[in-house]
PDB file of C-alpha atoms and ligand atoms in Angstrom:
ATOM      1  CA  MET A   5       0.000   0.000   0.000  1.00 75.00           C
ATOM      2  CA  GLU A   6       1.218   3.484  -0.864  1.00 74.00           C
ATOM      3  CA  THR A   7      -0.389   6.641   0.510  1.00 81.00           C
ATOM      4  CA  THR A   8      -0.112   9.708  -1.710  1.00 82.00           C
ATOM      5  CA  PRO A   9      -1.456  13.279  -1.715  1.00 79.00           C
ATOM      6  CA  ALA A  10      -4.912  13.605  -3.248  1.00 78.00           C
ATOM      7  CA  THR A  11      -3.397  15.506  -6.160  1.00 74.00           C
ATOM      8  CA  THR A  12      -1.306  12.499  -7.231  1.00 75.00           C
ATOM      9  CA  GLY A  13      -2.925  10.662 -10.096  1.00 73.00           C
ATOM     10  CA  ASP A  14      -3.083   6.859  -9.960  1.00 78.00           C
ATOM     11  CA  VAL A  15      -1.272   6.697 -13.284  1.00 74.00           C
ATOM     12  CA  GLU A  16       1.742   8.391 -11.689  1.00 76.00           C
ATOM     13  CA  MET A  17       2.084   5.469  -9.278  1.00 82.00           C
ATOM     14  CA  THR A  18       2.225   2.600 -11.766  1.00 82.00           C
ATOM     15  CA  GLN A  19       5.996   2.714 -12.194  1.00 80.00           C
ATOM     16  CA  VAL A  20       6.470   3.234  -8.444  1.00 84.00           C
ATOM     17  CA  ILE A  21       4.461   0.083  -7.737  1.00 86.00           C
ATOM     18  CA  HIS A  22       6.417  -1.892 -10.312  1.00 84.00           C
ATOM     19  CA  GLN A  23       9.741  -0.757  -8.891  1.00 86.00           C
ATOM     20  CA  ALA A  24       8.617  -1.706  -5.362  1.00 88.00           C
ATOM     21  CA  LEU A  25       7.670  -5.153  -6.644  1.00 89.00           C
ATOM     22  CA  VAL A  26      11.062  -5.472  -8.340  1.00 88.00           C
ATOM     23  CA  ASP A  27      12.806  -4.515  -5.089  1.00 91.00           C
ATOM     24  CA  LYS A  28      10.923  -7.296  -3.278  1.00 92.00           C
ATOM     25  CA  HIS A  29      11.487  -9.806  -6.109  1.00 90.00           C
ATOM     26  CA  LEU A  30       7.716 -10.011  -6.507  1.00 89.00           C
ATOM     27  CA  LEU A  31       7.271  -8.562  -9.997  1.00 88.00           C
ATOM     28  CA  PRO A  32       4.617 -10.650 -11.766  1.00 88.00           C
ATOM     29  CA  GLN A  33       4.684 -11.511 -15.465  1.00 87.00           C
ATOM     30  CA  LYS A  34       1.305  -9.803 -15.880  1.00 86.00           C
ATOM     31  CA  HIS A  35      -0.167  -6.917 -13.941  1.00 86.00           C
ATOM     32  CA  ILE A  36      -3.892  -6.298 -14.379  1.00 86.00           C
ATOM     33  CA  VAL A  37      -4.897  -2.746 -13.471  1.00 82.00           C
ATOM     34  CA  ASP A  38      -7.905  -0.481 -13.854  1.00 79.00           C
ATOM     35  CA  THR A  39      -8.210   2.501 -16.162  1.00 73.00           C
ATOM     36  CA  ALA A  40      -6.598   5.012 -13.832  1.00 71.00           C
ATOM     37  CA  TYR A  41      -3.296   3.115 -13.709  1.00 72.00           C
ATOM     38  CA  VAL A  42      -2.501   2.794 -17.391  1.00 72.00           C
ATOM     39  CA  ASP A  43      -1.733   5.025 -20.335  1.00 69.00           C
ATOM     40  CA  ALA A  44       0.191   4.508 -23.585  1.00 65.00           C
ATOM     41  CA  GLN A  45       3.444   5.505 -21.874  1.00 65.00           C
ATOM     42  CA  HIS A  46       3.124   2.586 -19.475  1.00 66.00           C
ATOM     43  CA  LEU A  47       2.201   0.180 -22.224  1.00 64.00           C
ATOM     44  CA  LEU A  48       5.598   0.881 -23.764  1.00 65.00           C
ATOM     45  CA  THR A  49       7.775   1.213 -20.693  1.00 64.00           C
ATOM     46  CA  SER A  50       6.272  -1.868 -19.057  1.00 59.00           C
ATOM     47  CA  GLU A  51       7.102  -3.940 -22.091  1.00 59.00           C
ATOM     48  CA  THR A  52      10.771  -3.015 -22.171  1.00 52.00           C
ATOM     49  CA  PRO A  53      12.883  -2.532 -19.028  1.00 62.00           C
ATOM     50  CA  LEU A  54      10.863  -4.698 -16.667  1.00 73.00           C
ATOM     51  CA  GLY A  55       9.547  -7.300 -19.098  1.00 76.00           C
ATOM     52  CA  LEU A  56       6.098  -6.972 -17.546  1.00 79.00           C
ATOM     53  CA  GLU A  57       2.829  -7.282 -19.432  1.00 80.00           C
ATOM     54  CA  LEU A  58       0.492  -4.526 -18.298  1.00 78.00           C
ATOM     55  CA  LEU A  59      -3.193  -5.261 -18.929  1.00 80.00           C
ATOM     56  CA  GLY A  60      -5.864  -2.643 -18.524  1.00 76.00           C
ATOM     57  CA  PRO A  61      -8.065  -0.174 -20.377  1.00 73.00           C
ATOM     58  CA  VAL A  62      -6.461   3.084 -21.475  1.00 67.00           C
ATOM     59  CA  PRO A  63      -8.443   6.184 -20.459  1.00 65.00           C
ATOM     60  CA  SER A  64     -10.587   7.500 -23.267  1.00 64.00           C
ATOM     61  CA  ASN A  65      -9.793  10.788 -24.947  1.00 63.00           C
ATOM     62  CA  SER A  66     -11.297  13.432 -22.668  1.00 69.00           C
ATOM     63  CA  SER A  67     -10.959  16.442 -24.940  1.00 77.00           C
ATOM     64  CA  TRP A  68     -14.115  18.502 -25.505  1.00 77.00           C
ATOM     65  CA  GLN A  69     -13.795  17.759 -29.221  1.00 75.00           C
ATOM     66  CA  GLU A  70     -14.038  14.029 -28.525  1.00 74.00           C
ATOM     67  CA  LYS A  71     -16.859  14.428 -26.037  1.00 74.00           C
ATOM     68  CA  ALA A  72     -18.832  16.598 -28.450  1.00 71.00           C
ATOM     69  CA  LYS A  73     -18.683  13.789 -31.066  1.00 75.00           C
ATOM     70  CA  LEU A  74     -18.795  16.599 -33.625  1.00 76.00           C
ATOM     71  CA  GLY A  75     -15.456  18.107 -32.765  1.00 81.00           C
ATOM     72  CA  PHE A  76     -12.123  17.570 -34.481  1.00 88.00           C
ATOM     73  CA  GLU A  77     -10.095  15.579 -31.975  1.00 88.00           C
ATOM     74  CA  LEU A  78      -6.505  14.501 -32.608  1.00 89.00           C
ATOM     75  CA  SER A  79      -7.444  11.572 -34.826  1.00 88.00           C
ATOM     76  CA  CYS A  80      -8.965  14.049 -37.292  1.00 92.00           C
ATOM     77  CA  PHE A  81      -5.486  15.348 -38.093  1.00 95.00           C
ATOM     78  CA  THR A  82      -2.982  13.590 -40.318  1.00 96.00           C
ATOM     79  CA  VAL A  83       0.410  13.673 -38.662  1.00 96.00           C
ATOM     80  CA  ASP A  84       3.498  13.608 -40.898  1.00 97.00           C
ATOM     81  CA  TRP A  85       6.284  12.649 -38.478  1.00 96.00           C
ATOM     82  CA  GLU A  86       8.986  12.748 -41.128  1.00 96.00           C
ATOM     83  CA  HIS A  87       8.226  16.296 -42.237  1.00 97.00           C
ATOM     84  CA  ARG A  88       7.081  17.414 -38.770  1.00 97.00           C
ATOM     85  CA  HIS A  89       3.664  18.808 -39.532  1.00 97.00           C
ATOM     86  CA  ALA A  90      -0.032  17.958 -39.190  1.00 97.00           C
ATOM     87  CA  THR A  91      -2.812  18.463 -41.721  1.00 98.00           C
ATOM     88  CA  CYS A  92      -6.312  19.243 -40.535  1.00 97.00           C
ATOM     89  CA  ARG A  93      -9.674  18.140 -41.994  1.00 94.00           C
ATOM     90  CA  GLN A  94      -9.764  21.353 -44.033  1.00 96.00           C
ATOM     91  CA  GLY A  95      -6.477  20.447 -45.683  1.00 97.00           C
ATOM     92  CA  HIS A  96      -4.394  23.079 -43.923  1.00 97.00           C
ATOM     93  CA  ILE A  97      -0.824  22.253 -42.932  1.00 98.00           C
ATOM     94  CA  SER A  98       0.480  23.323 -39.538  1.00 98.00           C
ATOM     95  CA  LYS A  99       2.927  26.172 -39.066  1.00 97.00           C
ATOM     96  CA  SER A 100       5.148  25.042 -36.192  1.00 97.00           C
ATOM     97  CA  TRP A 101       6.303  21.875 -34.413  1.00 98.00           C
ATOM     98  CA  HIS A 102       8.152  22.029 -31.092  1.00 97.00           C
ATOM     99  CA  GLN A 103       9.041  19.500 -28.428  1.00 95.00           C
ATOM    100  CA  ARG A 104       8.340  20.449 -24.822  1.00 93.00           C
ATOM    101  CA  SER A 105       7.360  18.770 -21.533  1.00 87.00           C
ATOM    102  CA  ASP A 106       3.808  18.147 -20.383  1.00 81.00           C
ATOM    103  CA  ASN A 107       2.584  18.710 -16.807  1.00 75.00           C
ATOM    104  CA  TYR A 108       4.056  15.352 -15.730  1.00 69.00           C
ATOM    105  CA  GLY A 109       7.446  16.002 -17.331  1.00 74.00           C
ATOM    106  CA  TYR A 110       6.886  13.694 -20.291  1.00 75.00           C
ATOM    107  CA  PRO A 111       8.131  14.999 -23.647  1.00 86.00           C
ATOM    108  CA  VAL A 112       5.352  15.954 -26.049  1.00 89.00           C
ATOM    109  CA  ILE A 113       5.142  17.653 -29.428  1.00 95.00           C
ATOM    110  CA  GLN A 114       3.190  20.888 -29.656  1.00 97.00           C
ATOM    111  CA  VAL A 115       1.886  21.579 -33.147  1.00 97.00           C
ATOM    112  CA  ARG A 116       0.379  24.937 -33.996  1.00 97.00           C
ATOM    113  CA  GLU A 117      -1.824  25.507 -37.010  1.00 97.00           C
ATOM    114  CA  ARG A 118      -1.686  28.766 -38.970  1.00 97.00           C
ATOM    115  CA  ARG A 119      -3.705  31.554 -37.401  1.00 96.00           C
ATOM    116  CA  PRO A 120      -5.062  32.992 -40.687  1.00 96.00           C
ATOM    117  CA  ASP A 121      -6.307  29.524 -41.670  1.00 97.00           C
ATOM    118  CA  CYS A 122      -8.084  28.990 -38.345  1.00 96.00           C
ATOM    119  CA  VAL A 123      -9.575  32.478 -37.993  1.00 95.00           C
ATOM    120  CA  ALA A 124     -11.098  32.220 -41.463  1.00 95.00           C
ATOM    121  CA  CYS A 125     -12.190  28.587 -41.081  1.00 96.00           C
ATOM    122  CA  SER A 126     -15.896  27.863 -41.563  1.00 95.00           C
ATOM    123  CA  VAL A 127     -15.809  24.872 -39.178  1.00 94.00           C
ATOM    124  CA  ARG A 128     -13.675  26.489 -36.484  1.00 94.00           C
ATOM    125  CA  SER A 129     -16.315  26.004 -33.779  1.00 91.00           C
ATOM    126  CA  GLN A 130     -15.828  22.222 -34.113  1.00 92.00           C
ATOM    127  CA  CYS A 131     -12.092  22.560 -33.746  1.00 94.00           C
ATOM    128  CA  THR A 132     -11.219  25.279 -31.251  1.00 92.00           C
ATOM    129  CA  HIS A 133     -13.068  27.486 -28.783  1.00 89.00           C
ATOM    130  CA  SER A 134     -10.717  30.362 -29.460  1.00 88.00           C
ATOM    131  CA  PRO A 135     -12.122  32.988 -31.821  1.00 85.00           C
ATOM    132  CA  ALA A 136      -8.745  34.592 -32.450  1.00 91.00           C
ATOM    133  CA  THR A 137      -5.962  32.038 -32.182  1.00 94.00           C
ATOM    134  CA  ALA A 138      -4.910  28.964 -34.097  1.00 96.00           C
ATOM    135  CA  ARG A 139      -5.633  25.375 -33.095  1.00 96.00           C
ATOM    136  CA  VAL A 140      -2.810  23.853 -31.088  1.00 96.00           C
ATOM    137  CA  LEU A 141      -2.315  20.082 -30.882  1.00 95.00           C
ATOM    138  CA  THR A 142      -0.368  18.281 -28.182  1.00 93.00           C
ATOM    139  CA  LEU A 143       0.988  14.961 -29.427  1.00 92.00           C
ATOM    140  CA  LYS A 144       2.742  12.257 -27.466  1.00 88.00           C
ATOM    141  CA  LEU A 145       6.034  11.179 -29.015  1.00 88.00           C
ATOM    142  CA  GLN A 146       5.648   9.012 -32.102  1.00 89.00           C
ATOM    143  CA  PRO A 147       5.939   5.529 -30.493  1.00 84.00           C
ATOM    144  CA  LEU A 148       3.389   6.463 -27.815  1.00 81.00           C
ATOM    145  CA  TYR A 149       1.094   8.248 -30.245  1.00 86.00           C
ATOM    146  CA  GLU A 150       1.065   5.223 -32.538  1.00 84.00           C
ATOM    147  CA  ALA A 151       0.637   2.764 -29.655  1.00 76.00           C
ATOM    148  CA  GLU A 152      -2.389   4.697 -28.421  1.00 74.00           C
ATOM    149  CA  ALA A 153      -3.837   4.968 -31.921  1.00 73.00           C
ATOM    150  CA  LYS A 154      -3.888   1.151 -32.160  1.00 66.00           C
ATOM    151  CA  LEU A 155      -5.897   0.765 -28.941  1.00 61.00           C
TER     152      LEU A 155
HETATM  153  S1  LIG B1113      -9.859  25.603 -37.134  1.00 87.19           S
HETATM  154 FE1  LIG B1113      -7.851  25.528 -38.101  1.00 87.19          FE
HETATM  155  S2  LIG B1113      -7.061  23.480 -37.689  1.00 87.19           S
HETATM  156 FE2  LIG B1113      -9.258  23.466 -37.277  1.00 87.19          FE
HETATM  157  S3  LIG B1113     -10.181  22.718 -39.173  1.00 87.19           S
HETATM  158 FE3  LIG B1113     -10.202  24.937 -39.258  1.00 87.19          FE
HETATM  159  S4  LIG B1113      -8.282  25.509 -40.301  1.00 87.19           S
HETATM  160 FE4  LIG B1113      -8.092  23.389 -39.669  1.00 87.19          FE
END
C-alpha cells in the first residue's frame, strides 16, 4: 500500500508500484490494473525494461472535441512525423512543431496551425473554442502516439 497526496494521479504510481515489486522480487509476469493506472506511456515502458505485461483499459480521450462527437479531436489530423507537420480536416498544414514537456514532465510535441487559416475557417467552432488564435495540438512522441492509436 502506498499513501499519496490527493493531487497524485493513480497513473503516476504505476511505475512506483512496479519498482517496489522489483525490489521485493515479486514482480509478476502480468499486472492487471484499472483505467486510472494505465496510459500509452506505461504500455511501452512496461514492455521493455521490466519485461512486464500490463493489462488494462487506457483512459478515453477526454478532450471537448471528442466528447462533443462533432469536434475535431486529434485523430482528425494527419500527422506527418517525417516532415514534422499535421494536416487538418480542411487540408491546412500546420505552421510550427516544437518538443516540450507536459505537466508530468513527459516529452510531447506541440503543433500549432496557422492563425489565418483557423480564424477564417468555416468549421472552427468544431475545432477550437478560441475565436482569435490557431488550433494547437499536443501529441505524445511518435511511439506512444502510434501505440495509443492502435488501442
Ligand atoms: S480551425 Fe484551423 S485546424 Fe481546425 S479545421 Fe479549421 S483551419 Fe483546420
